[in-house]
PDB file of C-alpha atoms in Angstrom:
ATOM      1  CA  MET G 404     159.175 172.892  -4.069  1.00  0.00           C
ATOM      2  CA  SER G 405     161.662 171.666  -1.491  1.00  0.00           C
ATOM      3  CA  ASN G 406     163.726 168.536  -1.907  1.00  0.00           C
ATOM      4  CA  VAL G 407     161.630 166.700   0.667  1.00  0.00           C
ATOM      5  CA  GLN G 408     158.384 167.274  -1.240  1.00  0.00           C
ATOM      6  CA  ILE G 409     159.910 166.201  -4.500  1.00  0.00           C
ATOM      7  CA  PHE G 410     161.385 163.093  -2.834  1.00  0.00           C
ATOM      8  CA  ASP G 411     158.007 162.187  -1.306  1.00  0.00           C
ATOM      9  CA  THR G 412     156.330 162.375  -4.722  1.00  0.00           C
ATOM     10  CA  THR G 413     158.988 160.647  -6.766  1.00  0.00           C
ATOM     11  CA  PHE G 414     159.609 157.938  -4.159  1.00  0.00           C
ATOM     12  CA  ALA G 415     155.945 156.908  -4.063  1.00  0.00           C
ATOM     13  CA  MET G 416     155.753 156.916  -7.890  1.00  0.00           C
ATOM     14  CA  THR G 417     158.950 154.911  -8.170  1.00  0.00           C
ATOM     15  CA  ILE G 418     157.718 152.240  -5.764  1.00  0.00           C
ATOM     16  CA  LEU G 419     154.421 152.034  -7.602  1.00  0.00           C
ATOM     17  CA  LEU G 420     156.179 151.718 -10.969  1.00  0.00           C
ATOM     18  CA  ILE G 421     158.493 148.959  -9.585  1.00  0.00           C
ATOM     19  CA  LEU G 422     155.509 147.055  -8.182  1.00  0.00           C
ATOM     20  CA  ALA G 423     153.641 147.400 -11.484  1.00  0.00           C
ATOM     21  CA  VAL G 424     156.530 145.692 -13.272  1.00  0.00           C
ATOM     22  CA  VAL G 425     157.671 143.180 -10.666  1.00  0.00           C
ATOM     23  CA  VAL G 426     154.292 141.677  -9.625  1.00  0.00           C
ATOM     24  CA  PRO G 427     153.148 140.618 -13.136  1.00  0.00           C
ATOM     25  CA  LEU G 428     156.666 139.288 -13.939  1.00  0.00           C
ATOM     26  CA  ALA G 429     156.761 137.326 -10.696  1.00  0.00           C
ATOM     27  CA  LEU G 430     153.333 135.762 -11.434  1.00  0.00           C
ATOM     28  CA  LEU G 431     154.368 134.845 -14.966  1.00  0.00           C
ATOM     29  CA  LEU G 432     157.590 133.227 -13.727  1.00  0.00           C
ATOM     30  CA  ALA G 433     155.683 131.370 -11.018  1.00  0.00           C
ATOM     31  CA  ASN G 434     153.266 130.084 -13.614  1.00  0.00           C
ATOM     32  CA  TRP G 435     156.133 128.988 -15.869  1.00  0.00           C
ATOM     33  CA  PHE G 436     157.991 127.154 -13.048  1.00  0.00           C
ATOM     34  CA  LEU G 437     154.984 125.579 -11.327  1.00  0.00           C
ATOM     35  CA  HIS G 438     152.902 124.367 -14.291  1.00  0.00           C
ATOM     36  CA  PRO G 439     152.483 120.636 -14.697  1.00  0.00           C
ATOM     37  CA  GLY G 440     154.754 119.554 -17.530  1.00  0.00           C
ATOM     38  CA  LYS G 441     153.167 116.172 -18.310  1.00  0.00           C
ATOM     39  CA  ILE G 442     149.720 117.283 -19.542  1.00  0.00           C
ATOM     40  CA  LYS G 443     148.384 114.801 -22.055  1.00  0.00           C
ATOM     41  CA  LYS G 444     147.675 116.284 -25.453  1.00  0.00           C
ATOM     42  CA  VAL G 445     144.100 115.121 -25.931  1.00  0.00           C
ATOM     43  CA  LEU G 446     141.561 116.613 -28.301  1.00  0.00           C
ATOM     44  CA  ILE G 447     139.203 117.832 -25.525  1.00  0.00           C
ATOM     45  CA  LYS G 448     142.007 119.947 -24.006  1.00  0.00           C
ATOM     46  CA  SER G 449     142.237 122.133 -27.115  1.00  0.00           C
ATOM     47  CA  THR G 450     138.506 122.801 -27.550  1.00  0.00           C
ATOM     48  CA  ALA G 451     136.560 125.758 -26.234  1.00  0.00           C
ATOM     49  CA  TYR G 452     134.885 125.499 -22.837  1.00  0.00           C
ATOM     50  CA  GLU G 453     131.894 127.721 -22.319  1.00  0.00           C
ATOM     51  CA  CYS G 454     129.294 127.788 -19.545  1.00  0.00           C
ATOM     52  CA  GLY G 455     129.915 124.252 -18.378  1.00  0.00           C
ATOM     53  CA  LEU G 456     129.547 122.761 -21.824  1.00  0.00           C
ATOM     54  CA  ALA G 457     132.516 120.882 -23.283  1.00  0.00           C
ATOM     55  CA  HIS G 458     131.436 121.562 -26.820  1.00  0.00           C
ATOM     56  CA  VAL G 459     129.281 124.474 -27.825  1.00  0.00           C
ATOM     57  CA  ALA G 460     127.159 123.765 -30.861  1.00  0.00           C
ATOM     58  CA  GLY G 461     126.190 126.333 -33.414  1.00  0.00           C
ATOM     59  CA  THR G 462     127.828 129.061 -35.382  1.00  0.00           C
ATOM     60  CA  ALA G 463     128.792 132.636 -34.648  1.00  0.00           C
ATOM     61  CA  ASN G 464     126.049 133.912 -36.876  1.00  0.00           C
ATOM     62  CA  GLU G 465     123.127 132.759 -34.787  1.00  0.00           C
ATOM     63  CA  ARG G 466     120.781 135.526 -33.585  1.00  0.00           C
ATOM     64  CA  TYR G 467     119.631 136.023 -30.070  1.00  0.00           C
ATOM     65  CA  PRO G 468     115.940 136.371 -29.371  1.00  0.00           C
ATOM     66  CA  ILE G 469     114.724 139.976 -29.085  1.00  0.00           C
ATOM     67  CA  LYS G 470     113.562 139.423 -25.513  1.00  0.00           C
ATOM     68  CA  TYR G 471     117.173 139.285 -24.293  1.00  0.00           C
ATOM     69  CA  TYR G 472     117.805 142.744 -25.803  1.00  0.00           C
ATOM     70  CA  MET G 473     114.619 144.114 -24.270  1.00  0.00           C
ATOM     71  CA  VAL G 474     115.637 142.874 -20.841  1.00  0.00           C
ATOM     72  CA  ALA G 475     119.064 144.405 -21.256  1.00  0.00           C
ATOM     73  CA  MET G 476     117.664 147.786 -22.299  1.00  0.00           C
ATOM     74  CA  LEU G 477     115.197 147.751 -19.377  1.00  0.00           C
ATOM     75  CA  PHE G 478     118.014 146.921 -17.019  1.00  0.00           C
ATOM     76  CA  LEU G 479     119.989 149.881 -18.290  1.00  0.00           C
ATOM     77  CA  VAL G 480     117.061 152.262 -17.934  1.00  0.00           C
ATOM     78  CA  PHE G 481     116.357 151.248 -14.354  1.00  0.00           C
ATOM     79  CA  ASP G 482     120.015 151.081 -13.511  1.00  0.00           C
ATOM     80  CA  ILE G 483     120.409 154.719 -14.624  1.00  0.00           C
ATOM     81  CA  GLU G 484     117.317 155.503 -12.559  1.00  0.00           C
ATOM     82  CA  VAL G 485     119.097 154.229  -9.446  1.00  0.00           C
ATOM     83  CA  ALA G 486     122.227 156.121 -10.393  1.00  0.00           C
ATOM     84  CA  PHE G 487     120.168 159.360 -10.479  1.00  0.00           C
ATOM     85  CA  LEU G 488     118.090 158.628  -7.408  1.00  0.00           C
ATOM     86  CA  TYR G 489     121.031 158.051  -5.042  1.00  0.00           C
ATOM     87  CA  PRO G 490     122.522 161.562  -5.341  1.00  0.00           C
ATOM     88  CA  LEU G 491     119.048 163.085  -5.168  1.00  0.00           C
ATOM     89  CA  ALA G 492     118.426 161.199  -1.955  1.00  0.00           C
ATOM     90  CA  VAL G 493     121.677 162.410  -0.499  1.00  0.00           C
ATOM     91  CA  VAL G 494     120.949 166.021  -1.384  1.00  0.00           C
ATOM     92  CA  PHE G 495     117.335 165.641  -0.272  1.00  0.00           C
ATOM     93  CA  LEU G 496     118.548 164.961   3.247  1.00  0.00           C
ATOM     94  CA  SER G 497     120.164 168.405   3.467  1.00  0.00           C
ATOM     95  CA  SER G 498     117.352 170.421   1.791  1.00  0.00           C
ATOM     96  CA  PRO G 499     114.180 168.298   1.982  1.00  0.00           C
ATOM     97  CA  TRP G 500     111.522 170.398   0.223  1.00  0.00           C
ATOM     98  CA  SER G 501     113.453 172.170  -2.541  1.00  0.00           C
ATOM     99  CA  LEU G 502     114.039 168.981  -4.566  1.00  0.00           C
ATOM    100  CA  LEU G 503     110.774 167.205  -3.888  1.00  0.00           C
ATOM    101  CA  PHE G 504     109.080 168.315  -7.102  1.00  0.00           C
ATOM    102  CA  VAL G 505     112.138 167.489  -9.189  1.00  0.00           C
ATOM    103  CA  LEU G 506     112.240 164.004  -7.628  1.00  0.00           C
ATOM    104  CA  LEU G 507     108.479 163.457  -8.184  1.00  0.00           C
ATOM    105  CA  GLY G 508     108.732 164.631 -11.795  1.00  0.00           C
ATOM    106  CA  PHE G 509     111.580 162.232 -12.457  1.00  0.00           C
ATOM    107  CA  LEU G 510     109.681 159.340 -10.898  1.00  0.00           C
ATOM    108  CA  VAL G 511     106.498 160.168 -12.803  1.00  0.00           C
ATOM    109  CA  ILE G 512     108.405 160.105 -16.131  1.00  0.00           C
ATOM    110  CA  LEU G 513     109.962 156.748 -15.311  1.00  0.00           C
ATOM    111  CA  GLU G 514     106.783 155.221 -14.015  1.00  0.00           C
ATOM    112  CA  SER G 515     104.906 156.310 -17.157  1.00  0.00           C
ATOM    113  CA  GLY G 516     107.544 154.543 -19.236  1.00  0.00           C
ATOM    114  CA  TYR G 517     107.241 151.446 -17.064  1.00  0.00           C
ATOM    115  CA  LEU G 518     103.436 151.449 -17.385  1.00  0.00           C
ATOM    116  CA  TYR G 519     103.770 151.830 -21.182  1.00  0.00           C
ATOM    117  CA  LEU G 520     106.060 148.795 -21.337  1.00  0.00           C
ATOM    118  CA  TYR G 521     103.749 146.877 -19.048  1.00  0.00           C
ATOM    119  CA  LYS G 522     100.711 147.576 -21.307  1.00  0.00           C
ATOM    120  CA  LYS G 523     102.690 146.625 -24.434  1.00  0.00           C
ATOM    121  CA  GLY G 524     103.509 143.255 -22.853  1.00  0.00           C
ATOM    122  CA  ILE G 525     107.270 143.682 -22.912  1.00  0.00           C
ATOM    123  CA  LEU G 526     107.644 142.540 -19.340  1.00  0.00           C
ATOM    124  CA  ASP G 527     105.694 139.270 -19.891  1.00  0.00           C
ATOM    125  CA  TRP G 528     108.453 136.863 -20.858  1.00  0.00           C
ATOM    126  CA  ASN G 529     106.142 134.185 -22.297  1.00  0.00           C
ATOM    127  CA  LYS G 530     104.286 136.698 -24.457  1.00  0.00           C
ATOM    128  CA  LEU G 531     107.337 137.919 -26.346  1.00  0.00           C
ATOM    129  CA  SER G 532     108.084 136.166 -29.610  1.00  0.00           C
ATOM    130  CA  ASP G 533     111.573 135.242 -30.714  1.00  0.00           C
TER     131      ASP G 533
END
């Protein structure tokens, strides 16, 4: 490698490393200099703040209802479906008929799972018990 190529690579990495160190330090120093120094020490300032509630009641050992987990799993399944359908659609544009049966088979498997969940009543939010 010539000196110019080595300089181009090392110069860019050096600038990136300097920025990675200087920017967080500058933000920390700005926070330290600009923070209001006369904040009153009241009890509410030291408590946890979650979802717009000043005080969250309950313990850490409370259990979530099963319907939240079911919705999360269904979201993951259909999110993965979209992740697989997008590349298939892109490839389908270049060779339309070679992947048609693969795409239809994939959709039939997913739709059969969706119909099974629908018949079991998983998608009916009021029907699920806690």
